[in-house]
PDB file of C-alpha atoms in Angstrom:
ATOM      1  CA  ASP U  26     -32.418   3.763   7.330  1.00 58.00           C
ATOM      2  CA  ALA U  27     -29.490   3.965   9.710  1.00 68.00           C
ATOM      3  CA  GLY U  28     -26.008   3.300   8.396  1.00 91.00           C
ATOM      4  CA  ILE U  29     -23.835   4.490   5.573  1.00 94.00           C
ATOM      5  CA  THR U  30     -25.133   4.864   2.049  1.00 95.00           C
ATOM      6  CA  GLN U  31     -23.546   5.718  -1.279  1.00 96.00           C
ATOM      7  CA  SER U  32     -25.065   7.018  -4.471  1.00 96.00           C
ATOM      8  CA  PRO U  33     -25.165   6.265  -7.253  1.00 96.00           C
ATOM      9  CA  ARG U  34     -24.333   2.571  -7.013  1.00 95.00           C
ATOM     10  CA  TYR U  35     -23.322   2.437 -10.663  1.00 96.00           C
ATOM     11  CA  LYS U  36     -22.141   5.237 -12.931  1.00 97.00           C
ATOM     12  CA  ILE U  37     -20.855   5.377 -16.482  1.00 97.00           C
ATOM     13  CA  THR U  38     -19.302   8.608 -17.678  1.00 97.00           C
ATOM     14  CA  GLU U  39     -16.975   9.904 -20.345  1.00 97.00           C
ATOM     15  CA  THR U  40     -13.428  11.166 -20.158  1.00 97.00           C
ATOM     16  CA  GLY U  41     -13.272  14.817 -19.151  1.00 97.00           C
ATOM     17  CA  ARG U  42     -16.653  14.992 -17.425  1.00 97.00           C
ATOM     18  CA  GLN U  43     -17.110  15.979 -13.804  1.00 97.00           C
ATOM     19  CA  VAL U  44     -18.596  13.307 -11.568  1.00 97.00           C
ATOM     20  CA  THR U  45     -19.657  13.501  -7.925  1.00 98.00           C
ATOM     21  CA  LEU U  46     -20.075  10.439  -5.742  1.00 98.00           C
ATOM     22  CA  MET U  47     -22.175  10.887  -2.647  1.00 98.00           C
ATOM     23  CA  CYS U  48     -21.711   9.398   0.806  1.00 97.00           C
ATOM     24  CA  HIS U  49     -24.102   9.797   3.724  1.00 97.00           C
ATOM     25  CA  GLN U  50     -23.884   8.349   7.243  1.00 96.00           C
ATOM     26  CA  THR U  51     -26.464   8.508  10.015  1.00 94.00           C
ATOM     27  CA  TRP U  52     -24.236   7.741  13.020  1.00 87.00           C
ATOM     28  CA  SER U  53     -22.700  11.244  13.326  1.00 88.00           C
ATOM     29  CA  HIS U  54     -19.258   9.667  13.143  1.00 90.00           C
ATOM     30  CA  SER U  55     -16.435  12.196  13.194  1.00 91.00           C
ATOM     31  CA  TYR U  56     -14.217  10.487  10.659  1.00 92.00           C
ATOM     32  CA  MET U  57     -15.091   9.709   7.061  1.00 95.00           C
ATOM     33  CA  PHE U  58     -12.952   8.154   4.352  1.00 96.00           C
ATOM     34  CA  TRP U  59     -12.938   7.573   0.603  1.00 97.00           C
ATOM     35  CA  TYR U  60     -11.166   4.550  -0.870  1.00 97.00           C
ATOM     36  CA  ARG U  61     -10.818   3.127  -4.327  1.00 96.00           C
ATOM     37  CA  GLN U  62     -10.600  -0.601  -4.920  1.00 94.00           C
ATOM     38  CA  ASP U  63      -8.633  -1.939  -7.858  1.00 92.00           C
ATOM     39  CA  LEU U  64      -7.634  -5.501  -8.641  1.00 84.00           C
ATOM     40  CA  GLY U  65      -4.287  -6.322  -7.097  1.00 80.00           C
ATOM     41  CA  HIS U  66      -4.168  -3.166  -4.995  1.00 83.00           C
ATOM     42  CA  GLY U  67      -6.728  -3.795  -2.317  1.00 87.00           C
ATOM     43  CA  LEU U  68      -8.212  -0.536  -1.073  1.00 92.00           C
ATOM     44  CA  ARG U  69      -6.285   2.688  -1.300  1.00 93.00           C
ATOM     45  CA  LEU U  70      -7.181   5.807   0.636  1.00 94.00           C
ATOM     46  CA  ILE U  71      -8.052   8.838  -1.489  1.00 96.00           C
ATOM     47  CA  TYR U  72      -9.102  11.432   1.095  1.00 96.00           C
ATOM     48  CA  TYR U  73     -10.319  11.466   4.652  1.00 95.00           C
ATOM     49  CA  SER U  74     -11.981  13.900   6.992  1.00 95.00           C
ATOM     50  CA  ALA U  75     -11.658  14.197  10.763  1.00 91.00           C
ATOM     51  CA  ALA U  76     -14.677  16.501  11.147  1.00 91.00           C
ATOM     52  CA  ALA U  77     -16.794  18.959   9.220  1.00 91.00           C
ATOM     53  CA  ASP U  78     -14.585  21.371   7.257  1.00 91.00           C
ATOM     54  CA  ILE U  79     -11.436  19.314   7.987  1.00 93.00           C
ATOM     55  CA  THR U  80     -10.123  17.148   5.169  1.00 95.00           C
ATOM     56  CA  ASP U  81      -6.750  15.665   4.281  1.00 93.00           C
ATOM     57  CA  LYS U  82      -5.123  13.727   1.493  1.00 94.00           C
ATOM     58  CA  GLY U  83      -4.636  10.008   1.525  1.00 92.00           C
ATOM     59  CA  GLU U  84      -2.417   7.816  -0.616  1.00 90.00           C
ATOM     60  CA  VAL U  85      -3.923   8.590  -4.059  1.00 95.00           C
ATOM     61  CA  PRO U  86      -5.580  12.058  -4.013  1.00 96.00           C
ATOM     62  CA  ASP U  87      -4.650  13.347  -7.488  1.00 96.00           C
ATOM     63  CA  GLY U  88      -7.668  14.132  -9.669  1.00 96.00           C
ATOM     64  CA  TYR U  89     -10.124  14.103  -6.756  1.00 98.00           C
ATOM     65  CA  VAL U  90     -11.707  16.816  -4.637  1.00 97.00           C
ATOM     66  CA  VAL U  91     -13.686  16.434  -1.416  1.00 97.00           C
ATOM     67  CA  SER U  92     -15.717  18.658   0.841  1.00 95.00           C
ATOM     68  CA  ARG U  93     -17.443  18.198   4.152  1.00 96.00           C
ATOM     69  CA  SER U  94     -19.807  21.007   5.064  1.00 95.00           C
ATOM     70  CA  LYS U  95     -21.974  18.699   7.195  1.00 94.00           C
ATOM     71  CA  THR U  96     -20.855  15.878   9.467  1.00 94.00           C
ATOM     72  CA  GLU U  97     -23.086  13.324   7.769  1.00 95.00           C
ATOM     73  CA  ASN U  98     -22.069  13.965   4.148  1.00 97.00           C
ATOM     74  CA  PHE U  99     -18.736  13.494   2.403  1.00 98.00           C
ATOM     75  CA  PRO U 100     -18.991  13.885  -1.386  1.00 98.00           C
ATOM     76  CA  LEU U 101     -16.121  12.935  -3.681  1.00 98.00           C
ATOM     77  CA  THR U 102     -15.743  14.802  -6.968  1.00 98.00           C
ATOM     78  CA  LEU U 103     -13.727  13.781  -9.995  1.00 97.00           C
ATOM     79  CA  GLU U 104     -13.141  17.155 -11.627  1.00 95.00           C
ATOM     80  CA  SER U 105     -12.214  15.782 -15.063  1.00 97.00           C
ATOM     81  CA  ALA U 106     -12.638  12.024 -15.171  1.00 97.00           C
ATOM     82  CA  THR U 107      -9.943   9.855 -16.735  1.00 97.00           C
ATOM     83  CA  ARG U 108     -10.016   6.179 -17.704  1.00 97.00           C
ATOM     84  CA  SER U 109      -7.568   5.405 -14.908  1.00 96.00           C
ATOM     85  CA  GLN U 110     -10.258   6.466 -12.443  1.00 97.00           C
ATOM     86  CA  THR U 111     -12.444   3.538 -13.466  1.00 97.00           C
ATOM     87  CA  SER U 112     -12.769   1.727 -10.160  1.00 97.00           C
ATOM     88  CA  VAL U 113     -15.041   0.788  -7.301  1.00 96.00           C
ATOM     89  CA  TYR U 114     -15.251   3.551  -4.719  1.00 97.00           C
ATOM     90  CA  PHE U 115     -15.998   2.925  -1.062  1.00 96.00           C
ATOM     91  CA  CYS U 116     -16.899   5.403   1.605  1.00 96.00           C
ATOM     92  CA  ALA U 117     -16.355   4.582   5.275  1.00 95.00           C
ATOM     93  CA  SER U 118     -16.888   6.244   8.636  1.00 93.00           C
ATOM     94  CA  SER U 119     -15.588   5.742  12.155  1.00 89.00           C
ATOM     95  CA  GLU U 120     -15.743   7.263  15.585  1.00 83.00           C
ATOM     96  CA  PRO U 121     -12.414   7.278  17.444  1.00 71.00           C
ATOM     97  CA  MET U 122     -12.335   5.985  20.978  1.00 63.00           C
ATOM     98  CA  PRO U 123     -12.079   8.619  23.756  1.00 58.00           C
ATOM     99  CA  LYS U 124      -8.642   9.793  24.814  1.00 49.00           C
ATOM    100  CA  GLY U 125      -6.886   7.365  27.121  1.00 44.00           C
ATOM    101  CA  GLU U 126      -8.266   4.357  25.283  1.00 50.00           C
ATOM    102  CA  SER U 127      -7.181   2.829  22.024  1.00 47.00           C
ATOM    103  CA  SER U 128      -7.013   5.684  19.569  1.00 43.00           C
ATOM    104  CA  THR U 129      -8.497   3.924  16.612  1.00 52.00           C
ATOM    105  CA  ASP U 130     -11.726   2.158  15.973  1.00 66.00           C
ATOM    106  CA  THR U 131     -13.656   0.188  13.449  1.00 81.00           C
ATOM    107  CA  GLN U 132     -14.405   1.701  10.073  1.00 88.00           C
ATOM    108  CA  TYR U 133     -17.866   0.992   8.668  1.00 90.00           C
ATOM    109  CA  PHE U 134     -18.125   0.767   4.916  1.00 93.00           C
ATOM    110  CA  GLY U 135     -20.812   1.703   2.450  1.00 94.00           C
ATOM    111  CA  PRO U 136     -21.888  -0.642  -0.369  1.00 92.00           C
ATOM    112  CA  GLY U 137     -19.655   1.013  -2.958  1.00 94.00           C
ATOM    113  CA  THR U 138     -20.055   2.862  -6.255  1.00 96.00           C
ATOM    114  CA  ARG U 139     -18.854   1.184  -9.426  1.00 96.00           C
ATOM    115  CA  LEU U 140     -17.596   3.929 -11.754  1.00 97.00           C
ATOM    116  CA  THR U 141     -16.704   3.349 -15.379  1.00 97.00           C
ATOM    117  CA  VAL U 142     -14.993   6.096 -17.359  1.00 97.00           C
ATOM    118  CA  LEU U 143     -15.163   5.576 -21.123  1.00 96.00           C
TER     119      LEU U 143
ATOM    120  CA  ALA I  20       4.045   4.487   7.864  1.00 72.00           C
ATOM    121  CA  GLN I  21       2.671   0.987   7.929  1.00 79.00           C
ATOM    122  CA  SER I  22       2.057  -1.586   5.204  1.00 88.00           C
ATOM    123  CA  VAL I  23       0.444  -4.978   4.823  1.00 92.00           C
ATOM    124  CA  THR I  24       1.324  -8.022   2.739  1.00 95.00           C
ATOM    125  CA  GLN I  25      -1.188 -10.768   2.178  1.00 95.00           C
ATOM    126  CA  LEU I  26       0.839 -13.750   1.133  1.00 95.00           C
ATOM    127  CA  ASP I  27      -1.836 -15.598  -0.842  1.00 94.00           C
ATOM    128  CA  SER I  28      -3.889 -13.969  -3.571  1.00 94.00           C
ATOM    129  CA  GLN I  29      -6.203 -16.966  -4.005  1.00 96.00           C
ATOM    130  CA  VAL I  30      -7.053 -19.835  -1.682  1.00 97.00           C
ATOM    131  CA  PRO I  31      -9.265 -22.654  -2.946  1.00 97.00           C
ATOM    132  CA  VAL I  32     -10.610 -24.893  -0.203  1.00 97.00           C
ATOM    133  CA  PHE I  33     -13.139 -27.694   0.139  1.00 97.00           C
ATOM    134  CA  GLU I  34     -16.206 -27.306   2.296  1.00 97.00           C
ATOM    135  CA  GLU I  35     -15.655 -28.310   5.954  1.00 97.00           C
ATOM    136  CA  ALA I  36     -11.877 -28.108   5.546  1.00 97.00           C
ATOM    137  CA  PRO I  37      -9.805 -25.623   7.590  1.00 97.00           C
ATOM    138  CA  VAL I  38      -8.418 -22.460   6.042  1.00 98.00           C
ATOM    139  CA  GLU I  39      -5.616 -20.073   6.968  1.00 97.00           C
ATOM    140  CA  LEU I  40      -5.063 -16.693   5.363  1.00 98.00           C
ATOM    141  CA  ARG I  41      -1.661 -15.186   5.934  1.00 97.00           C
ATOM    142  CA  CYS I  42      -0.989 -11.536   6.679  1.00 97.00           C
ATOM    143  CA  ASN I  43       2.283  -9.824   7.507  1.00 96.00           C
ATOM    144  CA  TYR I  44       2.643  -6.176   8.396  1.00 93.00           C
ATOM    145  CA  SER I  45       5.403  -3.646   8.803  1.00 89.00           C
ATOM    146  CA  SER I  46       5.289  -0.654  11.066  1.00 78.00           C
ATOM    147  CA  SER I  47       7.598   1.443  13.180  1.00 70.00           C
ATOM    148  CA  VAL I  48       4.946   2.103  15.813  1.00 73.00           C
ATOM    149  CA  SER I  49       2.347   0.152  17.732  1.00 73.00           C
ATOM    150  CA  VAL I  50      -0.339  -1.053  15.395  1.00 80.00           C
ATOM    151  CA  TYR I  51      -3.919  -2.081  15.359  1.00 87.00           C
ATOM    152  CA  LEU I  52      -4.848  -4.947  13.060  1.00 91.00           C
ATOM    153  CA  PHE I  53      -8.058  -5.824  11.297  1.00 93.00           C
ATOM    154  CA  TRP I  54      -9.535  -8.449   9.043  1.00 96.00           C
ATOM    155  CA  TYR I  55     -12.406  -7.444   6.788  1.00 96.00           C
ATOM    156  CA  VAL I  56     -14.526  -9.633   4.497  1.00 96.00           C
ATOM    157  CA  GLN I  57     -16.114  -8.566   1.239  1.00 94.00           C
ATOM    158  CA  TYR I  58     -18.864 -10.722  -0.200  1.00 93.00           C
ATOM    159  CA  PRO I  59     -19.571 -10.390  -3.937  1.00 87.00           C
ATOM    160  CA  ASN I  60     -20.921  -6.954  -4.891  1.00 83.00           C
ATOM    161  CA  GLN I  61     -20.967  -5.747  -1.298  1.00 87.00           C
ATOM    162  CA  GLY I  62     -18.992  -3.418   0.928  1.00 88.00           C
ATOM    163  CA  LEU I  63     -16.486  -4.502   3.534  1.00 92.00           C
ATOM    164  CA  GLN I  64     -17.568  -5.979   6.837  1.00 92.00           C
ATOM    165  CA  LEU I  65     -15.376  -6.263   9.915  1.00 92.00           C
ATOM    166  CA  LEU I  66     -14.508  -9.862  10.874  1.00 94.00           C
ATOM    167  CA  LEU I  67     -12.288  -9.108  13.850  1.00 92.00           C
ATOM    168  CA  LYS I  68      -9.730  -6.686  15.191  1.00 90.00           C
ATOM    169  CA  TYR I  69      -6.726  -6.652  17.471  1.00 89.00           C
ATOM    170  CA  LEU I  70      -6.164  -3.512  19.516  1.00 83.00           C
ATOM    171  CA  SER I  71      -4.398  -4.847  22.605  1.00 80.00           C
ATOM    172  CA  GLY I  72      -4.544  -7.648  25.170  1.00 82.00           C
ATOM    173  CA  SER I  73      -4.894 -11.313  24.249  1.00 85.00           C
ATOM    174  CA  THR I  74      -3.088 -12.190  21.052  1.00 88.00           C
ATOM    175  CA  LEU I  75      -5.817 -14.624  20.000  1.00 93.00           C
ATOM    176  CA  VAL I  76      -8.780 -12.727  18.698  1.00 92.00           C
ATOM    177  CA  LYS I  77     -12.139 -14.277  17.931  1.00 93.00           C
ATOM    178  CA  GLY I  78     -14.446 -12.762  15.375  1.00 92.00           C
ATOM    179  CA  ILE I  79     -17.742 -13.360  13.687  1.00 91.00           C
ATOM    180  CA  ASN I  80     -18.713 -16.441  11.691  1.00 92.00           C
ATOM    181  CA  GLY I  81     -16.237 -18.699  13.499  1.00 95.00           C
ATOM    182  CA  PHE I  82     -13.084 -16.867  12.387  1.00 96.00           C
ATOM    183  CA  GLU I  83     -10.122 -16.190  14.648  1.00 96.00           C
ATOM    184  CA  ALA I  84      -6.737 -14.586  14.219  1.00 97.00           C
ATOM    185  CA  GLU I  85      -3.501 -14.602  16.150  1.00 95.00           C
ATOM    186  CA  PHE I  86      -1.310 -11.557  16.568  1.00 93.00           C
ATOM    187  CA  ASN I  87       2.394 -12.429  16.588  1.00 92.00           C
ATOM    188  CA  LYS I  88       4.517  -9.385  17.299  1.00 89.00           C
ATOM    189  CA  SER I  89       7.891 -11.121  16.845  1.00 90.00           C
ATOM    190  CA  GLN I  90       6.883 -12.386  13.389  1.00 91.00           C
ATOM    191  CA  THR I  91       4.830  -9.274  12.568  1.00 92.00           C
ATOM    192  CA  SER I  92       1.962 -11.477  11.477  1.00 94.00           C
ATOM    193  CA  PHE I  93      -1.790 -11.582  11.929  1.00 96.00           C
ATOM    194  CA  HIS I  94      -2.995 -14.781  10.272  1.00 97.00           C
ATOM    195  CA  LEU I  95      -6.698 -15.537   9.972  1.00 98.00           C
ATOM    196  CA  ARG I  96      -8.055 -19.048  10.511  1.00 97.00           C
ATOM    197  CA  LYS I  97     -11.302 -20.964  10.437  1.00 97.00           C
ATOM    198  CA  PRO I  98     -11.409 -24.656  11.398  1.00 97.00           C
ATOM    199  CA  SER I  99     -14.249 -25.609   9.052  1.00 97.00           C
ATOM    200  CA  VAL I 100     -15.424 -23.457   6.147  1.00 97.00           C
ATOM    201  CA  HIS I 101     -18.813 -23.271   4.483  1.00 96.00           C
ATOM    202  CA  ILE I 102     -19.805 -22.415   0.949  1.00 96.00           C
ATOM    203  CA  SER I 103     -21.014 -19.083   2.294  1.00 95.00           C
ATOM    204  CA  ASP I 104     -17.431 -18.182   3.290  1.00 96.00           C
ATOM    205  CA  THR I 105     -16.581 -17.673  -0.365  1.00 96.00           C
ATOM    206  CA  ALA I 106     -15.468 -14.036  -0.414  1.00 96.00           C
ATOM    207  CA  GLU I 107     -12.497 -11.729  -0.534  1.00 96.00           C
ATOM    208  CA  TYR I 108     -10.646 -11.125   2.703  1.00 97.00           C
ATOM    209  CA  PHE I 109      -8.581  -8.068   3.508  1.00 95.00           C
ATOM    210  CA  CYS I 110      -6.020  -7.584   6.223  1.00 95.00           C
ATOM    211  CA  ALA I 111      -5.525  -3.987   7.344  1.00 93.00           C
ATOM    212  CA  VAL I 112      -3.306  -2.099   9.751  1.00 91.00           C
ATOM    213  CA  SER I 113      -3.595   1.320  11.355  1.00 85.00           C
ATOM    214  CA  GLY I 114      -1.499   3.374  13.712  1.00 74.00           C
ATOM    215  CA  ILE I 115      -2.676   6.275  15.852  1.00 68.00           C
ATOM    216  CA  ASP I 116      -3.867   8.343  12.903  1.00 72.00           C
ATOM    217  CA  TYR I 117      -7.121   6.429  12.255  1.00 74.00           C
ATOM    218  CA  LYS I 118      -6.151   5.643   8.665  1.00 83.00           C
ATOM    219  CA  LEU I 119      -6.140   2.055   7.432  1.00 87.00           C
ATOM    220  CA  SER I 120      -3.600   0.492   5.077  1.00 89.00           C
ATOM    221  CA  PHE I 121      -5.001  -2.562   3.329  1.00 92.00           C
ATOM    222  CA  GLY I 122      -3.391  -5.614   1.848  1.00 93.00           C
ATOM    223  CA  ALA I 123      -4.175  -6.601  -1.736  1.00 93.00           C
ATOM    224  CA  GLY I 124      -6.743  -9.154  -0.608  1.00 94.00           C
ATOM    225  CA  THR I 125      -7.118 -12.930  -0.623  1.00 96.00           C
ATOM    226  CA  THR I 126      -9.916 -14.547  -2.600  1.00 96.00           C
ATOM    227  CA  VAL I 127     -11.289 -17.626  -0.850  1.00 97.00           C
ATOM    228  CA  THR I 128     -13.284 -20.031  -2.977  1.00 97.00           C
ATOM    229  CA  VAL I 129     -15.046 -22.815  -1.106  1.00 97.00           C
ATOM    230  CA  ARG I 130     -15.973 -25.862  -3.160  1.00 96.00           C
ATOM    231  CA  ALA I 131     -18.425 -28.609  -2.256  1.00 94.00           C
TER     232      ALA I 131
END
């Protein structure tokens, strides 16, 4: 199916374990983003990527690692999960408008992954 | 850097009544403004966006928002809500770097 998908949708893990959340989009969008959603904080940007092999930190990157070897995939890894990383994680993608036009465009969001760290 | 403040964390409203969700932003550069909706257990869906031009923006599901540069606001309105409008609403702002900064969200609960 076309669109943006995330897996798993639900995950329970233990403190100290490594966890990888997957994100896949079929639009060939250049930009991809990872957010976490916590009550009272809205969505906060963890990492983003402007293209394959180009990634950069967002607002809350500590404890997370990303990679982007292919345009369509943007996995997020928690190297050693902590309870504070219990959250709902959203992946998003966008395709910037061409130069000369507005330089930002709509972000399309996946359905989210609910992660619980015990 | 830009930031967003959503002035109401929860808004209860009766069906067929109007609703207004308030959003203020701060930025030192030209901004682009968005409203997203999140229905229970779902991802975020774009309601509307302001990039340039007319300050009154119309979106999906009967929502509209007005960009007010002097008051740095981007309030969302709907003249008559339905039960199905029960959701969380997020205001977001971006500059030229494609990154979005979100407000904390406003939970709208529509009652019959």
